JSON list of C-alpha atoms in Angstrom, two decimals:
[
{"chain": "A", "resi": 1, "resn": "UNK", "atom": "CA", "xyz": [-0.31, -0.05, -0.31]},
{"chain": "A", "resi": 2, "resn": "UNK", "atom": "CA", "xyz": [1.23, 3.61, -1.02]},
{"chain": "A", "resi": 3, "resn": "UNK", "atom": "CA", "xyz": [2.09, 4.86, 2.18]},
{"chain": "A", "resi": 4, "resn": "UNK", "atom": "CA", "xyz": [3.01, 9.03, 2.00]},
{"chain": "A", "resi": 5, "resn": "UNK", "atom": "CA", "xyz": [4.64, 10.90, 4.77]},
{"chain": "A", "resi": 6, "resn": "UNK", "atom": "CA", "xyz": [5.10, 14.58, 5.39]},
{"chain": "A", "resi": 7, "resn": "UNK", "atom": "CA", "xyz": [7.53, 16.13, 7.42]},
{"chain": "A", "resi": 8, "resn": "UNK", "atom": "CA", "xyz": [7.19, 18.35, 9.36]},
{"chain": "A", "resi": 9, "resn": "UNK", "atom": "CA", "xyz": [3.62, 18.22, 10.40]},
{"chain": "A", "resi": 10, "resn": "UNK", "atom": "CA", "xyz": [3.30, 21.66, 12.39]},
{"chain": "A", "resi": 11, "resn": "UNK", "atom": "CA", "xyz": [5.84, 24.76, 11.01]},
{"chain": "A", "resi": 12, "resn": "UNK", "atom": "CA", "xyz": [6.09, 27.81, 13.04]},
{"chain": "A", "resi": 13, "resn": "UNK", "atom": "CA", "xyz": [8.28, 30.11, 10.83]},
{"chain": "A", "resi": 14, "resn": "UNK", "atom": "CA", "xyz": [9.52, 34.13, 11.32]},
{"chain": "A", "resi": 15, "resn": "UNK", "atom": "CA", "xyz": [8.96, 36.17, 7.88]},
{"chain": "A", "resi": 16, "resn": "UNK", "atom": "CA", "xyz": [12.05, 36.47, 5.54]},
{"chain": "A", "resi": 17, "resn": "UNK", "atom": "CA", "xyz": [13.17, 32.89, 6.91]},
{"chain": "A", "resi": 18, "resn": "UNK", "atom": "CA", "xyz": [13.23, 30.03, 4.55]},
{"chain": "A", "resi": 19, "resn": "UNK", "atom": "CA", "xyz": [12.18, 26.71, 5.08]},
{"chain": "A", "resi": 20, "resn": "UNK", "atom": "CA", "xyz": [12.04, 23.08, 3.36]},
{"chain": "A", "resi": 21, "resn": "UNK", "atom": "CA", "xyz": [8.68, 20.48, 3.73]},
{"chain": "A", "resi": 22, "resn": "UNK", "atom": "CA", "xyz": [9.59, 16.90, 2.75]},
{"chain": "A", "resi": 23, "resn": "UNK", "atom": "CA", "xyz": [7.11, 14.49, 1.30]},
{"chain": "A", "resi": 24, "resn": "UNK", "atom": "CA", "xyz": [8.17, 10.74, 1.21]},
{"chain": "A", "resi": 25, "resn": "UNK", "atom": "CA", "xyz": [6.41, 8.24, -0.80]},
{"chain": "A", "resi": 26, "resn": "UNK", "atom": "CA", "xyz": [6.91, 4.50, -0.11]},
{"chain": "A", "resi": 27, "resn": "UNK", "atom": "CA", "xyz": [6.52, 3.53, -3.85]},
{"chain": "A", "resi": 28, "resn": "UNK", "atom": "CA", "xyz": [7.37, 4.38, -7.31]},
{"chain": "A", "resi": 29, "resn": "UNK", "atom": "CA", "xyz": [5.46, 6.80, -8.44]},
{"chain": "A", "resi": 30, "resn": "UNK", "atom": "CA", "xyz": [6.20, 9.42, -11.23]},
{"chain": "A", "resi": 31, "resn": "UNK", "atom": "CA", "xyz": [4.05, 12.22, -10.60]},
{"chain": "A", "resi": 32, "resn": "UNK", "atom": "CA", "xyz": [3.76, 13.97, -7.19]},
{"chain": "A", "resi": 33, "resn": "UNK", "atom": "CA", "xyz": [1.28, 16.84, -6.84]},
{"chain": "A", "resi": 34, "resn": "UNK", "atom": "CA", "xyz": [1.46, 20.19, -4.09]},
{"chain": "A", "resi": 35, "resn": "UNK", "atom": "CA", "xyz": [-1.49, 21.46, -2.85]},
{"chain": "A", "resi": 36, "resn": "UNK", "atom": "CA", "xyz": [-2.43, 24.20, -0.36]},
{"chain": "A", "resi": 37, "resn": "UNK", "atom": "CA", "xyz": [-5.36, 24.55, 1.66]},
{"chain": "A", "resi": 38, "resn": "UNK", "atom": "CA", "xyz": [-6.36, 27.95, 3.94]},
{"chain": "A", "resi": 39, "resn": "UNK", "atom": "CA", "xyz": [-8.94, 27.44, 6.91]},
{"chain": "A", "resi": 40, "resn": "UNK", "atom": "CA", "xyz": [-12.06, 25.91, 5.91]},
{"chain": "A", "resi": 41, "resn": "UNK", "atom": "CA", "xyz": [-11.31, 26.15, 2.60]},
{"chain": "A", "resi": 42, "resn": "UNK", "atom": "CA", "xyz": [-11.02, 24.07, -1.20]},
{"chain": "A", "resi": 43, "resn": "UNK", "atom": "CA", "xyz": [-7.51, 22.46, -1.99]},
{"chain": "A", "resi": 44, "resn": "UNK", "atom": "CA", "xyz": [-6.14, 25.01, -4.70]},
{"chain": "A", "resi": 45, "resn": "UNK", "atom": "CA", "xyz": [-3.25, 23.22, -6.81]},
{"chain": "A", "resi": 46, "resn": "UNK", "atom": "CA", "xyz": [0.64, 24.80, -6.72]},
{"chain": "A", "resi": 47, "resn": "UNK", "atom": "CA", "xyz": [2.64, 22.31, -8.63]},
{"chain": "A", "resi": 48, "resn": "UNK", "atom": "CA", "xyz": [2.60, 18.91, -10.56]},
{"chain": "A", "resi": 49, "resn": "UNK", "atom": "CA", "xyz": [5.74, 17.33, -10.89]},
{"chain": "A", "resi": 50, "resn": "UNK", "atom": "CA", "xyz": [5.86, 14.84, -14.03]},
{"chain": "A", "resi": 51, "resn": "UNK", "atom": "CA", "xyz": [9.25, 13.78, -14.47]},
{"chain": "A", "resi": 52, "resn": "UNK", "atom": "CA", "xyz": [12.93, 13.00, -11.93]},
{"chain": "A", "resi": 53, "resn": "UNK", "atom": "CA", "xyz": [14.68, 16.41, -11.57]},
{"chain": "A", "resi": 54, "resn": "UNK", "atom": "CA", "xyz": [11.42, 18.37, -12.43]},
{"chain": "A", "resi": 55, "resn": "UNK", "atom": "CA", "xyz": [11.79, 21.89, -10.54]},
{"chain": "A", "resi": 56, "resn": "UNK", "atom": "CA", "xyz": [8.97, 24.32, -10.22]},
{"chain": "A", "resi": 57, "resn": "UNK", "atom": "CA", "xyz": [8.62, 27.20, -8.98]},
{"chain": "A", "resi": 58, "resn": "UNK", "atom": "CA", "xyz": [5.79, 30.16, -8.22]},
{"chain": "A", "resi": 59, "resn": "UNK", "atom": "CA", "xyz": [6.62, 32.99, -6.69]},
{"chain": "A", "resi": 60, "resn": "UNK", "atom": "CA", "xyz": [8.57, 32.27, -2.79]},
{"chain": "A", "resi": 61, "resn": "UNK", "atom": "CA", "xyz": [7.78, 28.46, -3.58]},
{"chain": "A", "resi": 62, "resn": "UNK", "atom": "CA", "xyz": [9.81, 26.02, -5.32]},
{"chain": "A", "resi": 63, "resn": "UNK", "atom": "CA", "xyz": [8.86, 21.92, -5.63]},
{"chain": "A", "resi": 64, "resn": "UNK", "atom": "CA", "xyz": [11.41, 19.71, -6.29]},
{"chain": "A", "resi": 65, "resn": "UNK", "atom": "CA", "xyz": [10.90, 15.85, -7.09]},
{"chain": "A", "resi": 66, "resn": "UNK", "atom": "CA", "xyz": [13.22, 13.04, -6.76]},
{"chain": "A", "resi": 67, "resn": "UNK", "atom": "CA", "xyz": [12.20, 9.48, -7.94]},
{"chain": "A", "resi": 68, "resn": "UNK", "atom": "CA", "xyz": [14.84, 7.58, -7.13]},
{"chain": "A", "resi": 69, "resn": "UNK", "atom": "CA", "xyz": [15.13, 9.32, -3.31]},
{"chain": "A", "resi": 70, "resn": "UNK", "atom": "CA", "xyz": [10.91, 8.66, -3.76]},
{"chain": "A", "resi": 71, "resn": "UNK", "atom": "CA", "xyz": [11.42, 12.30, -1.74]},
{"chain": "A", "resi": 72, "resn": "UNK", "atom": "CA", "xyz": [9.89, 15.58, -2.91]},
{"chain": "A", "resi": 73, "resn": "UNK", "atom": "CA", "xyz": [10.64, 19.20, -1.40]},
{"chain": "A", "resi": 74, "resn": "UNK", "atom": "CA", "xyz": [8.71, 22.42, -1.17]},
{"chain": "A", "resi": 75, "resn": "UNK", "atom": "CA", "xyz": [11.18, 25.42, -0.40]},
{"chain": "A", "resi": 76, "resn": "UNK", "atom": "CA", "xyz": [9.74, 28.23, 1.07]},
{"chain": "A", "resi": 77, "resn": "UNK", "atom": "CA", "xyz": [11.78, 31.76, 0.57]},
{"chain": "A", "resi": 78, "resn": "UNK", "atom": "CA", "xyz": [11.71, 34.72, 2.46]},
{"chain": "A", "resi": 79, "resn": "UNK", "atom": "CA", "xyz": [8.76, 34.05, 3.99]},
{"chain": "A", "resi": 80, "resn": "UNK", "atom": "CA", "xyz": [5.59, 35.68, 4.34]},
{"chain": "A", "resi": 81, "resn": "UNK", "atom": "CA", "xyz": [2.14, 35.94, 6.44]},
{"chain": "A", "resi": 82, "resn": "UNK", "atom": "CA", "xyz": [-0.06, 35.17, 3.08]},
{"chain": "A", "resi": 83, "resn": "UNK", "atom": "CA", "xyz": [2.44, 31.50, 3.01]},
{"chain": "A", "resi": 84, "resn": "UNK", "atom": "CA", "xyz": [0.32, 30.51, 6.32]},
{"chain": "A", "resi": 85, "resn": "UNK", "atom": "CA", "xyz": [-1.90, 27.61, 5.14]},
{"chain": "A", "resi": 86, "resn": "UNK", "atom": "CA", "xyz": [-1.70, 23.47, 5.28]},
{"chain": "A", "resi": 87, "resn": "UNK", "atom": "CA", "xyz": [0.24, 22.11, 2.70]},
{"chain": "A", "resi": 88, "resn": "UNK", "atom": "CA", "xyz": [-0.26, 18.38, 0.95]},
{"chain": "A", "resi": 89, "resn": "UNK", "atom": "CA", "xyz": [1.75, 16.56, -1.33]},
{"chain": "A", "resi": 90, "resn": "UNK", "atom": "CA", "xyz": [-0.15, 13.93, -2.96]},
{"chain": "A", "resi": 91, "resn": "UNK", "atom": "CA", "xyz": [1.53, 11.00, -5.12]},
{"chain": "A", "resi": 92, "resn": "UNK", "atom": "CA", "xyz": [0.28, 8.60, -8.05]},
{"chain": "A", "resi": 93, "resn": "UNK", "atom": "CA", "xyz": [-2.38, 8.01, -10.22]},
{"chain": "A", "resi": 94, "resn": "UNK", "atom": "CA", "xyz": [-4.58, 8.28, -7.54]},
{"chain": "A", "resi": 95, "resn": "UNK", "atom": "CA", "xyz": [-4.45, 11.01, -5.32]},
{"chain": "A", "resi": 96, "resn": "UNK", "atom": "CA", "xyz": [-2.86, 9.22, -1.87]},
{"chain": "A", "resi": 97, "resn": "UNK", "atom": "CA", "xyz": [-2.20, 12.57, 0.39]},
{"chain": "A", "resi": 98, "resn": "UNK", "atom": "CA", "xyz": [0.23, 13.12, 3.19]},
{"chain": "A", "resi": 99, "resn": "UNK", "atom": "CA", "xyz": [-0.86, 14.31, 6.44]},
{"chain": "A", "resi": 100, "resn": "UNK", "atom": "CA", "xyz": [-0.84, 17.74, 5.59]},
{"chain": "A", "resi": 101, "resn": "UNK", "atom": "CA", "xyz": [1.59, 20.68, 7.04]},
{"chain": "A", "resi": 102, "resn": "UNK", "atom": "CA", "xyz": [0.33, 23.39, 8.86]},
{"chain": "A", "resi": 103, "resn": "UNK", "atom": "CA", "xyz": [2.79, 26.49, 8.24]},
{"chain": "A", "resi": 104, "resn": "UNK", "atom": "CA", "xyz": [2.53, 29.34, 10.13]},
{"chain": "A", "resi": 105, "resn": "UNK", "atom": "CA", "xyz": [4.07, 32.60, 9.54]},
{"chain": "A", "resi": 106, "resn": "UNK", "atom": "CA", "xyz": [4.59, 35.20, 12.08]},
{"chain": "A", "resi": 107, "resn": "UNK", "atom": "CA", "xyz": [5.94, 38.37, 11.66]},
{"chain": "B", "resi": 1, "resn": "UNK", "atom": "CA", "xyz": [-15.64, 27.18, -16.58]},
{"chain": "B", "resi": 2, "resn": "UNK", "atom": "CA", "xyz": [-16.97, 27.36, -13.10]},
{"chain": "B", "resi": 3, "resn": "UNK", "atom": "CA", "xyz": [-14.97, 24.63, -11.49]},
{"chain": "B", "resi": 4, "resn": "UNK", "atom": "CA", "xyz": [-16.44, 21.81, -9.37]},
{"chain": "B", "resi": 5, "resn": "UNK", "atom": "CA", "xyz": [-19.71, 22.23, -8.23]},
{"chain": "B", "resi": 6, "resn": "UNK", "atom": "CA", "xyz": [-20.56, 20.30, -4.68]},
{"chain": "B", "resi": 7, "resn": "UNK", "atom": "CA", "xyz": [-23.57, 20.45, -3.12]},
{"chain": "B", "resi": 8, "resn": "UNK", "atom": "CA", "xyz": [-25.27, 21.12, -0.40]},
{"chain": "B", "resi": 9, "resn": "UNK", "atom": "CA", "xyz": [-22.32, 22.95, 1.11]},
{"chain": "B", "resi": 10, "resn": "UNK", "atom": "CA", "xyz": [-23.14, 22.12, 4.35]},
{"chain": "B", "resi": 11, "resn": "UNK", "atom": "CA", "xyz": [-25.80, 19.54, 5.60]},
{"chain": "B", "resi": 12, "resn": "UNK", "atom": "CA", "xyz": [-26.90, 18.88, 9.76]},
{"chain": "B", "resi": 13, "resn": "UNK", "atom": "CA", "xyz": [-28.40, 15.56, 9.68]},
{"chain": "B", "resi": 14, "resn": "UNK", "atom": "CA", "xyz": [-29.75, 13.38, 12.80]},
{"chain": "B", "resi": 15, "resn": "UNK", "atom": "CA", "xyz": [-28.31, 9.69, 13.22]},
{"chain": "B", "resi": 16, "resn": "UNK", "atom": "CA", "xyz": [-29.58, 7.31, 11.38]},
{"chain": "B", "resi": 17, "resn": "UNK", "atom": "CA", "xyz": [-30.90, 9.69, 7.98]},
{"chain": "B", "resi": 18, "resn": "UNK", "atom": "CA", "xyz": [-29.66, 8.83, 4.35]},
{"chain": "B", "resi": 19, "resn": "UNK", "atom": "CA", "xyz": [-27.11, 11.96, 3.42]},
{"chain": "B", "resi": 20, "resn": "UNK", "atom": "CA", "xyz": [-26.81, 12.20, -0.28]},
{"chain": "B", "resi": 21, "resn": "UNK", "atom": "CA", "xyz": [-23.85, 14.35, -1.34]},
{"chain": "B", "resi": 22, "resn": "UNK", "atom": "CA", "xyz": [-23.51, 15.91, -5.04]},
{"chain": "B", "resi": 23, "resn": "UNK", "atom": "CA", "xyz": [-21.09, 16.98, -7.44]},
{"chain": "B", "resi": 24, "resn": "UNK", "atom": "CA", "xyz": [-20.73, 18.20, -10.89]},
{"chain": "B", "resi": 25, "resn": "UNK", "atom": "CA", "xyz": [-17.50, 17.75, -12.40]},
{"chain": "B", "resi": 26, "resn": "UNK", "atom": "CA", "xyz": [-15.81, 20.16, -14.47]},
{"chain": "B", "resi": 27, "resn": "UNK", "atom": "CA", "xyz": [-17.55, 19.25, -18.18]},
{"chain": "B", "resi": 28, "resn": "UNK", "atom": "CA", "xyz": [-14.76, 17.33, -20.64]},
{"chain": "B", "resi": 29, "resn": "UNK", "atom": "CA", "xyz": [-12.96, 15.89, -17.32]},
{"chain": "B", "resi": 30, "resn": "UNK", "atom": "CA", "xyz": [-12.84, 12.05, -17.55]},
{"chain": "B", "resi": 31, "resn": "UNK", "atom": "CA", "xyz": [-11.74, 11.76, -13.86]},
{"chain": "B", "resi": 32, "resn": "UNK", "atom": "CA", "xyz": [-13.94, 12.18, -10.58]},
{"chain": "B", "resi": 33, "resn": "UNK", "atom": "CA", "xyz": [-12.62, 11.57, -7.44]},
{"chain": "B", "resi": 34, "resn": "UNK", "atom": "CA", "xyz": [-15.04, 11.76, -3.89]},
{"chain": "B", "resi": 35, "resn": "UNK", "atom": "CA", "xyz": [-12.24, 12.52, -0.68]},
{"chain": "B", "resi": 36, "resn": "UNK", "atom": "CA", "xyz": [-13.35, 12.88, 3.11]},
{"chain": "B", "resi": 37, "resn": "UNK", "atom": "CA", "xyz": [-11.53, 14.57, 5.21]},
{"chain": "B", "resi": 38, "resn": "UNK", "atom": "CA", "xyz": [-11.22, 14.65, 8.79]},
{"chain": "B", "resi": 39, "resn": "UNK", "atom": "CA", "xyz": [-8.92, 16.40, 11.76]},
{"chain": "B", "resi": 40, "resn": "UNK", "atom": "CA", "xyz": [-7.88, 12.70, 12.70]},
{"chain": "B", "resi": 41, "resn": "UNK", "atom": "CA", "xyz": [-7.56, 10.98, 9.16]},
{"chain": "B", "resi": 42, "resn": "UNK", "atom": "CA", "xyz": [-6.66, 13.62, 7.18]},
{"chain": "B", "resi": 43, "resn": "UNK", "atom": "CA", "xyz": [-7.53, 13.33, 3.49]},
{"chain": "B", "resi": 44, "resn": "UNK", "atom": "CA", "xyz": [-8.96, 10.13, 2.09]},
{"chain": "B", "resi": 45, "resn": "UNK", "atom": "CA", "xyz": [-9.77, 8.82, -0.78]},
{"chain": "B", "resi": 46, "resn": "UNK", "atom": "CA", "xyz": [-12.95, 7.46, -1.21]},
{"chain": "B", "resi": 47, "resn": "UNK", "atom": "CA", "xyz": [-13.35, 6.25, -4.98]},
{"chain": "B", "resi": 48, "resn": "UNK", "atom": "CA", "xyz": [-12.80, 7.45, -8.20]},
{"chain": "B", "resi": 49, "resn": "UNK", "atom": "CA", "xyz": [-14.49, 7.05, -11.50]},
{"chain": "B", "resi": 50, "resn": "UNK", "atom": "CA", "xyz": [-13.27, 6.78, -15.25]},
{"chain": "B", "resi": 51, "resn": "UNK", "atom": "CA", "xyz": [-15.52, 7.86, -17.74]},
{"chain": "B", "resi": 52, "resn": "UNK", "atom": "CA", "xyz": [-18.24, 7.17, -15.15]},
{"chain": "B", "resi": 53, "resn": "UNK", "atom": "CA", "xyz": [-16.82, 3.87, -14.51]},
{"chain": "B", "resi": 54, "resn": "UNK", "atom": "CA", "xyz": [-16.06, 3.15, -10.68]},
{"chain": "B", "resi": 55, "resn": "UNK", "atom": "CA", "xyz": [-12.44, 2.00, -10.88]},
{"chain": "B", "resi": 56, "resn": "UNK", "atom": "CA", "xyz": [-11.57, 1.46, -7.14]},
{"chain": "B", "resi": 57, "resn": "UNK", "atom": "CA", "xyz": [-13.62, 2.11, -4.47]},
{"chain": "B", "resi": 58, "resn": "UNK", "atom": "CA", "xyz": [-11.36, 0.22, -1.52]},
{"chain": "B", "resi": 59, "resn": "UNK", "atom": "CA", "xyz": [-11.06, 3.60, 0.29]},
{"chain": "B", "resi": 60, "resn": "UNK", "atom": "CA", "xyz": [-14.94, 3.44, 0.38]},
{"chain": "B", "resi": 61, "resn": "UNK", "atom": "CA", "xyz": [-15.51, 2.77, 4.67]},
{"chain": "B", "resi": 62, "resn": "UNK", "atom": "CA", "xyz": [-17.79, 0.40, 4.68]},
{"chain": "B", "resi": 63, "resn": "UNK", "atom": "CA", "xyz": [-21.47, -0.58, 2.58]},
{"chain": "B", "resi": 64, "resn": "UNK", "atom": "CA", "xyz": [-23.52, 2.34, 4.61]},
{"chain": "B", "resi": 65, "resn": "UNK", "atom": "CA", "xyz": [-21.72, 4.28, 1.30]},
{"chain": "B", "resi": 66, "resn": "UNK", "atom": "CA", "xyz": [-22.13, 4.08, -1.84]},
{"chain": "B", "resi": 67, "resn": "UNK", "atom": "CA", "xyz": [-21.32, 6.32, -4.94]},
{"chain": "B", "resi": 68, "resn": "UNK", "atom": "CA", "xyz": [-22.43, 6.53, -8.45]},
{"chain": "B", "resi": 69, "resn": "UNK", "atom": "CA", "xyz": [-22.04, 8.74, -11.88]},
{"chain": "B", "resi": 70, "resn": "UNK", "atom": "CA", "xyz": [-24.74, 8.09, -13.49]},
{"chain": "B", "resi": 71, "resn": "UNK", "atom": "CA", "xyz": [-23.27, 10.58, -16.58]},
{"chain": "B", "resi": 72, "resn": "UNK", "atom": "CA", "xyz": [-20.45, 12.59, -17.34]},
{"chain": "B", "resi": 73, "resn": "UNK", "atom": "CA", "xyz": [-21.66, 15.54, -15.70]},
{"chain": "B", "resi": 74, "resn": "UNK", "atom": "CA", "xyz": [-23.13, 14.74, -12.30]},
{"chain": "B", "resi": 75, "resn": "UNK", "atom": "CA", "xyz": [-22.17, 12.02, -9.22]},
{"chain": "B", "resi": 76, "resn": "UNK", "atom": "CA", "xyz": [-23.35, 11.06, -6.23]},
{"chain": "B", "resi": 77, "resn": "UNK", "atom": "CA", "xyz": [-22.18, 9.74, -2.83]},
{"chain": "B", "resi": 78, "resn": "UNK", "atom": "CA", "xyz": [-24.79, 8.02, -0.50]},
{"chain": "B", "resi": 79, "resn": "UNK", "atom": "CA", "xyz": [-24.41, 7.30, 3.26]},
{"chain": "B", "resi": 80, "resn": "UNK", "atom": "CA", "xyz": [-27.66, 5.14, 4.73]},
{"chain": "B", "resi": 81, "resn": "UNK", "atom": "CA", "xyz": [-27.47, 4.61, 6.92]},
{"chain": "B", "resi": 82, "resn": "UNK", "atom": "CA", "xyz": [-25.91, 7.95, 8.68]},
{"chain": "B", "resi": 83, "resn": "UNK", "atom": "CA", "xyz": [-23.57, 8.06, 12.20]},
{"chain": "B", "resi": 84, "resn": "UNK", "atom": "CA", "xyz": [-22.07, 9.93, 13.16]},
{"chain": "B", "resi": 85, "resn": "UNK", "atom": "CA", "xyz": [-18.71, 9.14, 12.94]},
{"chain": "B", "resi": 86, "resn": "UNK", "atom": "CA", "xyz": [-19.26, 10.08, 9.24]},
{"chain": "B", "resi": 87, "resn": "UNK", "atom": "CA", "xyz": [-19.05, 13.98, 9.98]},
{"chain": "B", "resi": 88, "resn": "UNK", "atom": "CA", "xyz": [-16.39, 15.27, 7.86]},
{"chain": "B", "resi": 89, "resn": "UNK", "atom": "CA", "xyz": [-16.01, 17.17, 4.33]},
{"chain": "B", "resi": 90, "resn": "UNK", "atom": "CA", "xyz": [-16.56, 15.79, 1.75]},
{"chain": "B", "resi": 91, "resn": "UNK", "atom": "CA", "xyz": [-14.78, 16.97, -1.49]},
{"chain": "B", "resi": 92, "resn": "UNK", "atom": "CA", "xyz": [-14.88, 16.11, -4.99]},
{"chain": "B", "resi": 93, "resn": "UNK", "atom": "CA", "xyz": [-12.21, 17.11, -7.30]},
{"chain": "B", "resi": 94, "resn": "UNK", "atom": "CA", "xyz": [-11.98, 16.19, -11.38]},
{"chain": "B", "resi": 95, "resn": "UNK", "atom": "CA", "xyz": [-9.24, 15.96, -14.00]},
{"chain": "B", "resi": 96, "resn": "UNK", "atom": "CA", "xyz": [-8.98, 15.43, -17.75]},
{"chain": "B", "resi": 97, "resn": "UNK", "atom": "CA", "xyz": [-6.40, 12.30, -17.35]},
{"chain": "B", "resi": 98, "resn": "UNK", "atom": "CA", "xyz": [-4.47, 11.10, -14.56]},
{"chain": "B", "resi": 99, "resn": "UNK", "atom": "CA", "xyz": [-1.43, 11.49, -16.63]},
{"chain": "B", "resi": 100, "resn": "UNK", "atom": "CA", "xyz": [-0.16, 14.64, -14.48]},
{"chain": "B", "resi": 101, "resn": "UNK", "atom": "CA", "xyz": [-3.08, 17.12, -15.57]},
{"chain": "B", "resi": 102, "resn": "UNK", "atom": "CA", "xyz": [-4.16, 18.93, -12.73]},
{"chain": "B", "resi": 103, "resn": "UNK", "atom": "CA", "xyz": [-7.26, 17.50, -10.32]},
{"chain": "B", "resi": 104, "resn": "UNK", "atom": "CA", "xyz": [-9.39, 20.31, -9.44]},
{"chain": "B", "resi": 105, "resn": "UNK", "atom": "CA", "xyz": [-11.39, 20.47, -6.23]},
{"chain": "B", "resi": 106, "resn": "UNK", "atom": "CA", "xyz": [-14.85, 21.22, -5.66]},
{"chain": "B", "resi": 107, "resn": "UNK", "atom": "CA", "xyz": [-15.65, 23.68, -2.22]},
{"chain": "B", "resi": 108, "resn": "UNK", "atom": "CA", "xyz": [-16.53, 20.85, -0.06]},
{"chain": "B", "resi": 109, "resn": "UNK", "atom": "CA", "xyz": [-19.55, 19.47, 1.82]},
{"chain": "B", "resi": 110, "resn": "UNK", "atom": "CA", "xyz": [-19.31, 19.35, 5.27]},
{"chain": "B", "resi": 111, "resn": "UNK", "atom": "CA", "xyz": [-21.55, 17.42, 6.86]},
{"chain": "B", "resi": 112, "resn": "UNK", "atom": "CA", "xyz": [-22.13, 16.68, 10.50]},
{"chain": "B", "resi": 113, "resn": "UNK", "atom": "CA", "xyz": [-24.29, 13.96, 12.05]},
{"chain": "B", "resi": 114, "resn": "UNK", "atom": "CA", "xyz": [-25.86, 14.28, 15.48]}
]
């Protein structure tokens, strides 16, 4: 059974700092998704990573995929308060989700 | 496009009652997914359809849950009888395919069973 593990589960950051969220998965997959969810809201797609070595960036967020290590990272650069949300990774065609990382960015 | 449309947005029902959640996927999308989100269990895939056919229902918790997709523009998730532990947010999502296109989520149906 495919298992998806995210860490950390909770992350409190100061504005302006950098940090990385990790997503490990247990079986081979050639696609990985990152989503953002604000409290009480739906899930918003951030990135779709489709191949080994794929890197995508949008604003202060950059995602990468290493299929050999079964690892994806979501890197946050110079965090701002608006990035506070829960971030999920999801793996494979049937979208098995990690537990989510609740990010809080403090001034 | 209006996106994935779910109804009702909120429902409060008594234990033992039947609950029907509805979903209209984005037009042209061949894949439809039903998820459940709770604090304890996170996001769980319940079932997904391809071209209206159920492909994987291994996430459906028990026989009280059933899902149908009678046509390309409509799906239902039914719980009968409902129990308090069914209280959750139920999301419907759709995608063109599963080879790498974005999967779009609806706003969710917030279910409370008392």
